[in-house]
Amino acid sequence: MNDPIANSNHTSLVLQVEGLNVYYGAFHAVRGVSFNVRPGEIFGLLGPNGAGKTSTLSAVEGLLKPQSGTIRVAGYSTREQPLYARASMGVQLQATSFQPELTISEIIKLYGGIYGVPLSKEKIDAILSNIKLQDAANKRYGQLSGGQQQRVSLLIATIHEPKLLLMDEPTTGLDPQSRRQLWERIEAMREKGHGILLTTHSMEEAESVCDRIAIIDHGTIIAIDTPQALIDTNRGNPEVIRASRKGKITLEDVFIGLTGTEIRS
Amino acid sequence: MSTTTLPSTYTVYSHLLRADLTTQWRNRRASLLVVLVPTIILLSWKGLVPKFGGAFVLSNCITVGLTAIGLMGYSNTVARDRDKGIFQRLRVAPASNWTIMASRLTVQLLMIVITTLVLFLVGYKFDGITITAGGYVGGLLIAIIGGAVYLSLGQVIVGLIKNPETVNVTTRLVYFAFIMIGMFGELGVLGKEVGEAVKWSPYGTVKHIVSAALTPSTWNEHSWMALLVTLGYTFVFAFLGIKWFRWNTR
């Protein structure tokens, strides 16, 4: 199943993925995936382990070359104008790491420079104060807590006000307070018109914050719509009803109903 | 949709270089060891200067320093940063692969210059090695060319091996083998065959061209051949190192 508006000519789309195919040797990891992300939209890419989420995201980020398909970020082809495409997006990787010898303010200055955002010391202090890390300027990344690291990572990803923000399982390992704070920041970015593509294993979070969701399994998008529409469409599906445990159909029930109960490695 | 502007290559490179220089400075203890080993050899070989000549002793020590920079300095930091995902983070930003690597290599180039200058100074002050101004300039330039062999050899190692601990152990082993077989083979301690093999090994050719550059009057046909072989090693190692290199460890 493909995104119904993926093939239409939407010049305002922040991300257009069309007919994406990724292979690892003979293994076909991503099979003709198409979807798009609009400005001011949080788009969730959900799927069991090994379904093709990270491969799809890596292809969009430019970390792997797809065998076929086109990816456009803010109108720039990742194949033909990779630097422009990368400059138009912010990325929060699943396991981000920065040079352990650099302080937080040095890391911010480095990435500000790479994205072409000149930052004075005062500006860096103000940015850090804004994310409640004013005391961390001279600390190393490894000295911060998981929540603080996530805030720095998000700050770096959004330092250049990207049109598209990619987040790979952003809430993994965070305590409830940090998670809540992160979602508030993500929602604030949506309000400002940034398009956000994220992967998550938390169906509750996806249901509550995502405007649209694509469920991917075995490298193929098997469902794509708003969370409520996905629930409504699949309410009568016997697999979904079987997966339901609370008497009320949730996104998690739909997800399990469509992708199966089998644990993936 | 509004257009995206890209920072200039110079801006990206200068910010990367600043960060890489800061990293190198904060790891100065490791850098100090790289300089210390050839310096100790130079001091302990003071007695060999009258017998073999200052250029022979100095070129051996410079070659040991170049080996340490390329094998241990460069490859270990690349292996570590790859393993920690630091490269992945940089590569999703608008920094081209060659800019990331050019910044790293500039730092190593600086290390080659510093190490060579320190050895020139120690050789002059403590071993009484005097070289002509042309010899010093030539020696420095050839040290940079020779350093490229070991940087590219380091690239082959990080291209072949993904695990940073294994890279660390391998580079130390190769470094140890190079300086032991290289130095003793050069002195003829390990026999004639080994001596001949060492002569055309990356150690022997680099040592020879550095030595000949330090005393330009001794530069001969063999030196040109050694320079050609050195460039050949660099080209082959760099080609294979880049071909096999992966930016992530997965």
Short mmCIF file of C-alpha atoms in Angstrom, two decimals:
data_model
loop_
_atom_site.label_atom_id
_atom_site.label_comp_id
_atom_site.label_asym_id
_atom_site.label_seq_id
_atom_site.Cartn_x
_atom_site.Cartn_y
_atom_site.Cartn_z
CA MET A 1 0.00 0.00 0.00
CA ASN A 2 1.29 3.44 -0.92
CA ASP A 3 0.56 6.93 0.28
CA PRO A 4 -2.37 8.15 -1.85
CA ILE A 5 -0.83 11.58 -2.42
CA ALA A 6 2.78 10.41 -2.78
CA ASN A 7 2.73 10.44 -6.54
CA SER A 8 0.98 13.76 -6.96
CA ASN A 9 3.05 16.84 -7.61
CA HIS A 10 3.24 18.58 -4.23
CA THR A 11 6.05 21.08 -4.40
CA SER A 12 5.42 22.13 -0.79
CA LEU A 13 6.06 18.65 0.59
CA VAL A 14 9.05 18.48 2.95
CA LEU A 15 9.67 14.83 2.07
CA GLN A 16 8.69 12.76 -0.95
CA VAL A 17 9.70 9.12 -1.08
CA GLU A 18 8.71 7.23 -4.21
CA GLY A 19 9.30 3.59 -5.10
CA LEU A 20 12.15 3.12 -2.64
CA ASN A 21 14.00 -0.20 -2.82
CA VAL A 22 16.88 -1.15 -0.55
CA TYR A 23 18.79 -4.42 -0.75
CA TYR A 24 21.44 -5.89 1.54
CA GLY A 25 23.05 -8.38 -0.81
CA ALA A 26 20.20 -10.64 -1.87
CA PHE A 27 17.94 -9.51 0.98
CA HIS A 28 15.25 -7.08 -0.17
CA ALA A 29 14.88 -4.88 2.95
CA VAL A 30 12.69 -2.08 1.59
CA ARG A 31 10.23 -2.91 -1.21
CA GLY A 32 8.85 -0.06 -3.28
CA VAL A 33 8.05 2.19 -0.36
CA SER A 34 6.30 5.50 -1.14
CA PHE A 35 5.07 8.16 1.27
CA ASN A 36 5.40 11.84 1.94
CA VAL A 37 5.55 14.29 4.81
CA ARG A 38 3.88 17.70 4.69
CA PRO A 39 4.99 20.84 6.48
CA GLY A 40 3.58 21.01 10.03
CA GLU A 41 2.94 17.27 10.13
CA ILE A 42 4.23 14.58 12.46
CA PHE A 43 4.47 11.39 10.44
CA GLY A 44 5.12 8.15 12.28
CA LEU A 45 6.80 5.18 10.64
CA LEU A 46 5.92 2.10 12.68
CA GLY A 47 6.95 -1.48 12.26
CA PRO A 48 8.33 -4.51 14.09
CA ASN A 49 12.09 -4.99 14.42
CA GLY A 50 13.69 -5.60 11.03
CA ALA A 51 10.62 -4.35 9.14
CA GLY A 52 12.61 -1.77 7.19
CA LYS A 53 12.05 1.40 9.27
CA THR A 54 15.69 2.21 9.93
CA SER A 55 16.69 1.26 6.37
CA THR A 56 14.06 3.65 5.02
CA LEU A 57 15.21 6.38 7.39
CA SER A 58 18.88 5.73 6.55
CA ALA A 59 18.11 6.08 2.85
CA VAL A 60 16.39 9.43 3.50
CA GLU A 61 19.34 10.56 5.63
CA GLY A 62 21.74 9.61 2.85
CA LEU A 63 23.54 7.03 4.97
CA LEU A 64 22.78 4.27 2.51
CA LYS A 65 22.21 4.31 -1.21
CA PRO A 66 18.91 2.78 -2.29
CA GLN A 67 19.01 0.56 -5.37
CA SER A 68 16.04 2.41 -6.86
CA GLY A 69 13.45 5.02 -6.06
CA THR A 70 13.57 8.75 -5.50
CA ILE A 71 13.79 10.75 -2.32
CA ARG A 72 13.26 14.51 -2.26
CA VAL A 73 13.81 16.61 0.83
CA ALA A 74 12.26 20.07 0.53
CA GLY A 75 12.37 19.50 -3.23
CA TYR A 76 16.05 18.47 -3.33
CA SER A 77 16.92 15.01 -4.61
CA THR A 78 19.08 13.10 -2.13
CA ARG A 79 20.85 11.51 -5.11
CA GLU A 80 21.49 14.62 -7.22
CA GLN A 81 21.80 17.34 -4.55
CA PRO A 82 22.77 15.41 -1.40
CA LEU A 83 24.27 18.37 0.46
CA TYR A 84 21.22 20.57 -0.17
CA ALA A 85 18.96 17.72 0.91
CA ARG A 86 21.00 17.22 4.08
CA ALA A 87 21.06 20.96 4.79
CA SER A 88 17.25 20.93 4.59
CA MET A 89 16.85 18.25 7.23
CA GLY A 90 17.75 17.75 10.85
CA VAL A 91 18.51 14.26 12.07
CA GLN A 92 18.33 12.73 15.48
CA LEU A 93 19.93 9.32 15.17
CA GLN A 94 19.03 6.38 17.39
CA ALA A 95 22.50 6.31 18.96
CA THR A 96 23.97 9.76 18.54
CA SER A 97 27.49 10.38 19.64
CA PHE A 98 29.65 13.45 19.48
CA GLN A 99 33.41 13.76 19.89
CA PRO A 100 33.91 12.87 23.59
CA GLU A 101 36.75 15.41 23.94
CA LEU A 102 34.55 18.39 22.99
CA THR A 103 32.41 20.39 25.38
CA ILE A 104 28.72 20.95 24.68
CA SER A 105 29.31 24.55 23.57
CA GLU A 106 32.11 23.37 21.22
CA ILE A 107 29.79 20.73 19.76
CA ILE A 108 27.08 23.35 19.18
CA LYS A 109 29.62 25.68 17.55
CA LEU A 110 30.88 22.85 15.31
CA TYR A 111 27.45 21.89 14.03
CA GLY A 112 26.38 25.53 13.78
CA GLY A 113 29.36 26.01 11.46
CA ILE A 114 28.57 22.90 9.40
CA TYR A 115 24.97 24.07 8.93
CA GLY A 116 26.11 27.63 8.23
CA VAL A 117 24.63 29.13 11.39
CA PRO A 118 27.10 31.55 12.99
CA LEU A 119 26.87 31.33 16.77
CA SER A 120 28.45 33.72 19.27
CA LYS A 121 29.15 32.64 22.84
CA GLU A 122 26.15 34.69 24.02
CA LYS A 123 23.92 33.01 21.47
CA ILE A 124 25.12 29.54 22.53
CA ASP A 125 24.47 30.42 26.19
CA ALA A 126 20.97 31.60 25.28
CA ILE A 127 20.26 28.41 23.33
CA LEU A 128 21.47 26.26 26.20
CA SER A 129 19.45 28.28 28.68
CA ASN A 130 16.38 27.72 26.51
CA ILE A 131 16.72 23.95 26.89
CA LYS A 132 17.61 24.27 30.60
CA LEU A 133 21.23 23.25 30.10
CA GLN A 134 22.91 26.55 30.92
CA ASP A 135 25.27 24.78 33.35
CA ALA A 136 26.31 22.20 30.76
CA ALA A 137 28.20 24.50 28.38
CA ASN A 138 31.60 23.27 29.54
CA LYS A 139 30.61 19.67 30.19
CA ARG A 140 31.33 16.79 27.85
CA TYR A 141 28.46 14.96 26.14
CA GLY A 142 29.23 11.77 28.08
CA GLN A 143 28.81 13.61 31.38
CA LEU A 144 25.15 14.40 30.69
CA SER A 145 22.16 12.27 31.68
CA GLY A 146 20.16 10.44 29.00
CA GLY A 147 17.48 13.15 28.97
CA GLN A 148 20.06 15.93 28.74
CA GLN A 149 21.86 14.12 25.92
CA GLN A 150 18.56 13.82 24.07
CA ARG A 151 17.98 17.57 24.46
CA VAL A 152 21.44 18.36 23.10
CA SER A 153 20.92 15.93 20.26
CA LEU A 154 17.57 17.54 19.36
CA LEU A 155 19.15 20.98 19.63
CA ILE A 156 21.87 20.01 17.15
CA ALA A 157 19.28 18.46 14.83
CA THR A 158 17.23 21.66 14.78
CA ILE A 159 19.96 24.30 15.06
CA HIS A 160 19.40 25.35 11.42
CA GLU A 161 15.59 25.32 11.61
CA PRO A 162 15.30 22.43 9.12
CA LYS A 163 12.20 21.95 7.02
CA LEU A 164 12.26 18.24 7.84
CA LEU A 165 13.20 16.62 11.13
CA LEU A 166 14.00 12.90 11.23
CA MET A 167 13.91 11.12 14.56
CA ASP A 168 14.77 7.46 15.03
CA GLU A 169 13.12 6.17 18.20
CA PRO A 170 13.62 9.48 20.04
CA THR A 171 12.08 8.46 23.36
CA THR A 172 13.93 5.17 23.87
CA GLY A 173 15.50 5.07 27.34
CA LEU A 174 13.96 8.32 28.56
CA ASP A 175 12.13 8.73 31.86
CA PRO A 176 8.49 9.97 31.70
CA GLN A 177 9.45 13.59 32.45
CA SER A 178 12.08 13.72 29.72
CA ARG A 179 9.74 11.97 27.31
CA ARG A 180 6.95 14.46 28.01
CA GLN A 181 9.35 17.36 27.56
CA LEU A 182 10.62 15.92 24.27
CA TRP A 183 7.11 15.55 22.89
CA GLU A 184 6.33 19.13 23.86
CA ARG A 185 9.36 20.27 21.90
CA ILE A 186 8.43 18.13 18.92
CA GLU A 187 4.87 19.48 18.98
CA ALA A 188 6.21 23.03 19.22
CA MET A 189 8.23 22.35 16.07
CA ARG A 190 5.13 21.10 14.31
CA GLU A 191 3.38 24.35 15.27
CA LYS A 192 6.21 26.25 13.60
CA GLY A 193 5.63 24.35 10.36
CA HIS A 194 8.46 21.79 10.47
CA GLY A 195 7.65 18.41 9.02
CA ILE A 196 8.66 15.54 11.31
CA LEU A 197 9.26 11.92 10.40
CA LEU A 198 9.81 9.62 13.33
CA THR A 199 10.00 5.96 14.17
CA THR A 200 8.84 4.64 17.49
CA HIS A 201 7.86 1.40 19.16
CA SER A 202 5.46 3.23 21.48
CA MET A 203 2.00 2.89 19.94
CA GLU A 204 0.46 5.10 22.63
CA GLU A 205 2.83 7.93 21.78
CA ALA A 206 2.31 7.46 18.07
CA GLU A 207 -1.45 7.46 18.50
CA SER A 208 -1.43 10.63 20.56
CA VAL A 209 1.10 12.77 18.66
CA CYS A 210 1.30 11.59 15.04
CA ASP A 211 -0.89 13.22 12.45
CA ARG A 212 -0.39 10.29 10.10
CA ILE A 213 1.13 6.87 10.45
CA ALA A 214 2.55 4.32 8.07
CA ILE A 215 2.87 0.73 9.22
CA ILE A 216 5.72 -1.07 7.50
CA ASP A 217 6.34 -4.80 7.58
CA HIS A 218 8.71 -7.00 5.58
CA GLY A 219 9.87 -3.86 3.78
CA THR A 220 6.41 -2.88 2.53
CA ILE A 221 3.99 -0.24 3.77
CA ILE A 222 0.88 -2.20 4.69
CA ALA A 223 -1.23 0.68 6.01
CA ILE A 224 -1.01 4.46 5.93
CA ASP A 225 -3.48 6.97 7.35
CA THR A 226 -4.32 9.04 10.42
CA PRO A 227 -4.25 7.02 13.68
CA GLN A 228 -8.02 7.26 14.06
CA ALA A 229 -8.66 6.28 10.44
CA LEU A 230 -6.36 3.26 10.84
CA ILE A 231 -8.36 2.17 13.89
CA ASP A 232 -11.70 2.78 12.19
CA THR A 233 -10.72 0.98 9.00
CA ASN A 234 -9.42 -2.08 10.80
CA ARG A 235 -12.05 -2.27 13.56
CA GLY A 236 -13.72 -5.26 11.91
CA ASN A 237 -10.50 -7.11 11.02
CA PRO A 238 -10.59 -10.49 12.90
CA GLU A 239 -6.82 -10.34 13.55
CA VAL A 240 -7.22 -6.90 15.11
CA ILE A 241 -10.18 -8.01 17.22
CA ARG A 242 -8.13 -11.01 18.40
CA ALA A 243 -5.26 -8.70 19.33
CA SER A 244 -7.55 -6.42 21.33
CA ARG A 245 -7.34 -6.97 25.06
CA LYS A 246 -9.16 -3.99 26.54
CA GLY A 247 -12.43 -4.29 24.68
CA LYS A 248 -11.57 -1.09 22.86
CA ILE A 249 -9.53 -1.13 19.65
CA THR A 250 -6.28 0.81 19.96
CA LEU A 251 -3.51 1.57 17.48
CA GLU A 252 -1.46 -1.15 19.14
CA ASP A 253 -4.21 -3.69 18.40
CA VAL A 254 -4.26 -2.58 14.77
CA PHE A 255 -0.47 -2.81 14.63
CA ILE A 256 -0.38 -6.33 16.10
CA GLY A 257 -3.37 -7.40 14.05
CA LEU A 258 -1.65 -6.32 10.85
CA THR A 259 1.92 -7.38 11.61
CA GLY A 260 1.25 -10.51 13.69
CA THR A 261 2.11 -11.58 17.22
CA GLU A 262 5.34 -13.30 16.33
CA ILE A 263 8.39 -11.75 18.02
CA ARG A 264 10.94 -10.45 15.51
CA SER A 265 14.64 -10.62 16.15
CA MET B 1 9.18 26.20 -0.88
CA SER B 2 12.03 28.55 0.12
CA THR B 3 15.51 27.64 -1.03
CA THR B 4 18.14 26.16 1.25
CA THR B 5 21.55 27.82 1.45
CA LEU B 6 24.71 25.82 1.91
CA PRO B 7 27.68 27.00 3.96
CA SER B 8 30.89 27.32 1.96
CA THR B 9 33.26 24.35 1.88
CA TYR B 10 35.82 26.51 3.68
CA THR B 11 33.38 27.25 6.52
CA VAL B 12 32.59 23.55 6.96
CA TYR B 13 36.25 22.55 6.73
CA SER B 14 37.44 25.22 9.18
CA HIS B 15 34.83 24.21 11.79
CA LEU B 16 35.73 20.53 11.39
CA LEU B 17 39.42 21.32 11.61
CA ARG B 18 38.94 23.42 14.73
CA ALA B 19 37.06 20.53 16.36
CA ASP B 20 39.66 17.96 15.25
CA LEU B 21 42.53 20.12 16.51
CA THR B 22 40.76 20.54 19.86
CA THR B 23 40.31 16.77 20.02
CA GLN B 24 43.98 16.22 19.23
CA TRP B 25 45.02 18.78 21.85
CA ARG B 26 42.86 17.16 24.53
CA ASN B 27 44.50 13.84 23.64
CA ARG B 28 47.96 15.37 23.90
CA ARG B 29 49.28 12.63 26.16
CA ALA B 30 48.82 10.09 23.36
CA SER B 31 50.36 12.56 20.90
CA LEU B 32 53.29 13.05 23.23
CA LEU B 33 53.98 9.32 23.22
CA VAL B 34 54.06 9.34 19.42
CA VAL B 35 56.85 11.94 19.56
CA LEU B 36 58.54 10.45 22.61
CA VAL B 37 59.42 7.02 21.17
CA PRO B 38 61.51 8.28 18.21
CA THR B 39 63.01 10.98 20.46
CA ILE B 40 64.22 8.34 22.94
CA ILE B 41 65.63 6.25 20.07
CA LEU B 42 67.39 9.35 18.75
CA LEU B 43 68.93 10.10 22.14
CA SER B 44 69.99 6.49 22.68
CA TRP B 45 71.56 6.26 19.21
CA LYS B 46 73.87 9.21 19.84
CA GLY B 47 76.81 6.81 19.76
CA LEU B 48 75.91 5.66 16.22
CA VAL B 49 76.11 9.17 14.74
CA PRO B 50 79.92 9.15 14.15
CA LYS B 51 79.76 5.62 12.65
CA PHE B 52 76.66 5.83 10.40
CA GLY B 53 76.19 9.58 10.05
CA GLY B 54 73.57 12.00 11.35
CA ALA B 55 71.24 11.57 8.36
CA PHE B 56 71.10 7.78 8.89
CA VAL B 57 70.19 8.09 12.57
CA LEU B 58 67.77 10.98 12.07
CA SER B 59 66.00 9.35 9.10
CA ASN B 60 65.46 6.13 11.09
CA CYS B 61 63.93 8.08 13.97
CA ILE B 62 61.75 10.20 11.67
CA THR B 63 60.51 7.01 9.97
CA VAL B 64 59.61 5.53 13.38
CA GLY B 65 57.70 8.75 14.18
CA LEU B 66 55.85 8.64 10.85
CA THR B 67 54.93 5.00 11.42
CA ALA B 68 53.46 5.85 14.85
CA ILE B 69 51.44 8.79 13.51
CA GLY B 70 49.93 6.88 10.60
CA LEU B 71 49.35 3.56 12.28
CA MET B 72 48.47 4.49 15.83
CA GLY B 73 47.36 8.12 15.76
CA TYR B 74 45.24 8.20 12.61
CA SER B 75 43.78 4.71 12.38
CA ASN B 76 42.86 4.45 16.04
CA THR B 77 40.94 7.74 16.11
CA VAL B 78 39.14 6.86 12.88
CA ALA B 79 38.24 3.40 14.24
CA ARG B 80 36.98 4.88 17.50
CA ASP B 81 34.91 7.63 15.88
CA ARG B 82 33.40 5.18 13.42
CA ASP B 83 32.47 2.79 16.21
CA LYS B 84 30.90 5.54 18.34
CA GLY B 85 28.78 6.82 15.45
CA ILE B 86 30.57 10.19 15.31
CA PHE B 87 31.05 9.88 11.55
CA GLN B 88 27.41 8.97 11.04
CA ARG B 89 26.36 12.12 12.88
CA LEU B 90 28.67 14.24 10.73
CA ARG B 91 27.54 12.55 7.51
CA VAL B 92 23.86 13.36 8.02
CA ALA B 93 24.90 17.03 8.17
CA PRO B 94 25.89 18.90 4.98
CA ALA B 95 29.56 17.94 5.34
CA SER B 96 30.94 15.96 2.41
CA ASN B 97 32.93 12.79 3.10
CA TRP B 98 36.11 14.28 1.69
CA THR B 99 35.83 17.39 3.92
CA ILE B 100 35.51 15.18 7.01
CA MET B 101 38.60 13.17 5.98
CA ALA B 102 40.58 16.21 4.80
CA SER B 103 40.23 17.77 8.23
CA ARG B 104 41.44 14.55 9.90
CA LEU B 105 44.41 14.30 7.54
CA THR B 106 45.34 17.94 8.11
CA VAL B 107 45.71 17.24 11.82
CA GLN B 108 47.94 14.25 11.06
CA LEU B 109 49.96 16.37 8.65
CA LEU B 110 50.50 18.84 11.46
CA MET B 111 51.62 15.98 13.71
CA ILE B 112 54.13 14.87 11.04
CA VAL B 113 55.55 18.41 10.85
CA ILE B 114 55.75 18.77 14.65
CA THR B 115 57.37 15.34 15.13
CA THR B 116 59.93 15.99 12.37
CA LEU B 117 60.80 19.44 13.75
CA VAL B 118 61.16 18.08 17.30
CA LEU B 119 63.52 15.37 16.01
CA PHE B 120 65.53 17.94 14.03
CA LEU B 121 65.86 20.01 17.20
CA VAL B 122 66.74 17.10 19.49
CA GLY B 123 69.19 15.75 16.91
CA TYR B 124 70.91 19.11 16.71
CA LYS B 125 70.90 19.90 20.46
CA PHE B 126 71.71 16.52 21.98
CA ASP B 127 73.27 14.37 19.23
CA GLY B 128 75.15 17.20 17.53
CA ILE B 129 73.58 16.38 14.14
CA THR B 130 74.01 19.32 11.78
CA ILE B 131 72.29 19.39 8.43
CA THR B 132 72.24 22.10 5.76
CA ALA B 133 69.21 24.40 5.50
CA GLY B 134 68.31 22.70 2.21
CA GLY B 135 68.59 19.34 3.94
CA TYR B 136 66.17 20.39 6.68
CA VAL B 137 63.63 21.72 4.16
CA GLY B 138 63.99 18.66 1.91
CA GLY B 139 63.82 16.32 4.90
CA LEU B 140 60.62 17.95 6.10
CA LEU B 141 58.97 17.77 2.67
CA ILE B 142 59.96 14.15 2.16
CA ALA B 143 58.79 13.31 5.69
CA ILE B 144 55.35 14.55 4.64
CA ILE B 145 55.45 12.33 1.53
CA GLY B 146 56.71 9.39 3.59
CA GLY B 147 54.03 10.03 6.24
CA ALA B 148 51.39 9.52 3.55
CA VAL B 149 52.48 5.86 3.20
CA TYR B 150 51.70 5.16 6.84
CA LEU B 151 48.48 7.17 6.82
CA SER B 152 47.30 5.13 3.85
CA LEU B 153 48.47 1.91 5.52
CA GLY B 154 46.44 2.97 8.58
CA GLN B 155 43.50 3.48 6.20
CA VAL B 156 43.91 -0.11 4.94
CA ILE B 157 43.80 -1.40 8.51
CA VAL B 158 40.60 0.53 9.39
CA GLY B 159 39.22 -0.57 6.03
CA LEU B 160 39.84 -4.23 6.79
CA ILE B 161 39.04 -4.27 10.51
CA LYS B 162 35.90 -2.80 12.04
CA ASN B 163 36.37 -3.44 15.75
CA PRO B 164 38.33 -0.53 17.31
CA GLU B 165 40.09 -2.79 19.87
CA THR B 166 41.26 -5.10 17.11
CA VAL B 167 42.41 -2.08 15.10
CA ASN B 168 44.35 -0.89 18.16
CA VAL B 169 46.06 -4.26 18.68
CA THR B 170 46.79 -4.70 14.95
CA THR B 171 48.31 -1.24 14.53
CA ARG B 172 50.55 -1.76 17.57
CA LEU B 173 51.65 -5.12 16.22
CA VAL B 174 52.38 -3.71 12.76
CA TYR B 175 54.16 -0.70 14.32
CA PHE B 176 56.30 -2.96 16.48
CA ALA B 177 57.11 -5.25 13.52
CA PHE B 178 57.96 -2.27 11.32
CA ILE B 179 60.36 -0.63 13.74
CA MET B 180 62.01 -3.84 14.95
CA ILE B 181 62.44 -5.51 11.57
CA GLY B 182 63.05 -2.16 9.88
CA MET B 183 65.71 -0.88 12.23
CA PHE B 184 67.53 -4.16 12.87
CA GLY B 185 67.17 -5.24 9.26
CA GLU B 186 68.70 -1.95 8.15
CA LEU B 187 71.63 -2.52 10.48
CA GLY B 188 72.15 -5.99 8.98
CA VAL B 189 71.46 -7.78 12.29
CA LEU B 190 68.75 -10.01 10.75
CA GLY B 191 70.75 -11.24 7.79
CA LYS B 192 71.32 -10.22 4.20
CA GLU B 193 67.95 -11.40 2.80
CA VAL B 194 65.95 -9.58 5.46
CA GLY B 195 68.14 -6.52 4.95
CA GLU B 196 67.35 -6.54 1.22
CA ALA B 197 63.61 -7.01 1.86
CA VAL B 198 63.61 -4.16 4.38
CA LYS B 199 65.34 -1.93 1.85
CA TRP B 200 62.27 -2.05 -0.43
CA SER B 201 59.66 -2.25 2.32
CA PRO B 202 57.59 0.85 3.24
CA TYR B 203 60.03 1.31 6.14
CA GLY B 204 63.15 1.03 4.03
CA THR B 205 62.03 3.24 1.13
CA VAL B 206 60.74 5.99 3.42
CA LYS B 207 63.86 5.81 5.55
CA HIS B 208 66.02 6.01 2.45
CA ILE B 209 64.30 9.01 0.86
CA VAL B 210 64.25 10.91 4.18
CA SER B 211 67.95 10.18 4.65
CA ALA B 212 68.79 11.25 1.09
CA ALA B 213 66.70 14.41 1.41
CA LEU B 214 68.53 15.35 4.62
CA THR B 215 71.82 15.21 2.68
CA PRO B 216 70.75 16.33 -0.81
CA SER B 217 74.19 15.59 -2.29
CA THR B 218 73.59 11.86 -1.72
CA TRP B 219 70.29 11.84 -3.65
CA ASN B 220 70.87 9.36 -6.49
CA GLU B 221 69.11 6.95 -8.82
CA HIS B 222 68.29 4.61 -5.94
CA SER B 223 66.64 7.56 -4.16
CA TRP B 224 64.41 8.26 -7.15
CA MET B 225 63.47 4.59 -7.29
CA ALA B 226 62.75 4.58 -3.55
CA LEU B 227 60.58 7.72 -3.96
CA LEU B 228 58.69 6.03 -6.80
CA VAL B 229 58.15 2.89 -4.74
CA THR B 230 57.02 5.05 -1.78
CA LEU B 231 54.47 6.81 -3.98
CA GLY B 232 53.41 3.41 -5.33
CA TYR B 233 52.83 2.08 -1.81
CA THR B 234 50.83 5.21 -0.97
CA PHE B 235 48.67 4.91 -4.07
CA VAL B 236 47.95 1.20 -3.58
CA PHE B 237 47.29 1.48 0.17
CA ALA B 238 45.11 4.56 -0.27
CA PHE B 239 43.14 2.91 -3.09
CA LEU B 240 42.52 -0.26 -1.08
CA GLY B 241 41.94 1.65 2.17
CA ILE B 242 39.29 3.88 0.59
CA LYS B 243 37.72 0.97 -1.32
CA TRP B 244 37.38 -1.20 1.78
CA PHE B 245 36.50 1.57 4.21
CA ARG B 246 32.99 1.61 5.66
CA TRP B 247 31.67 4.63 7.54
CA ASN B 248 29.83 2.51 10.08
CA THR B 249 30.57 -0.73 11.86
CA ARG B 250 27.19 -2.39 11.26
#
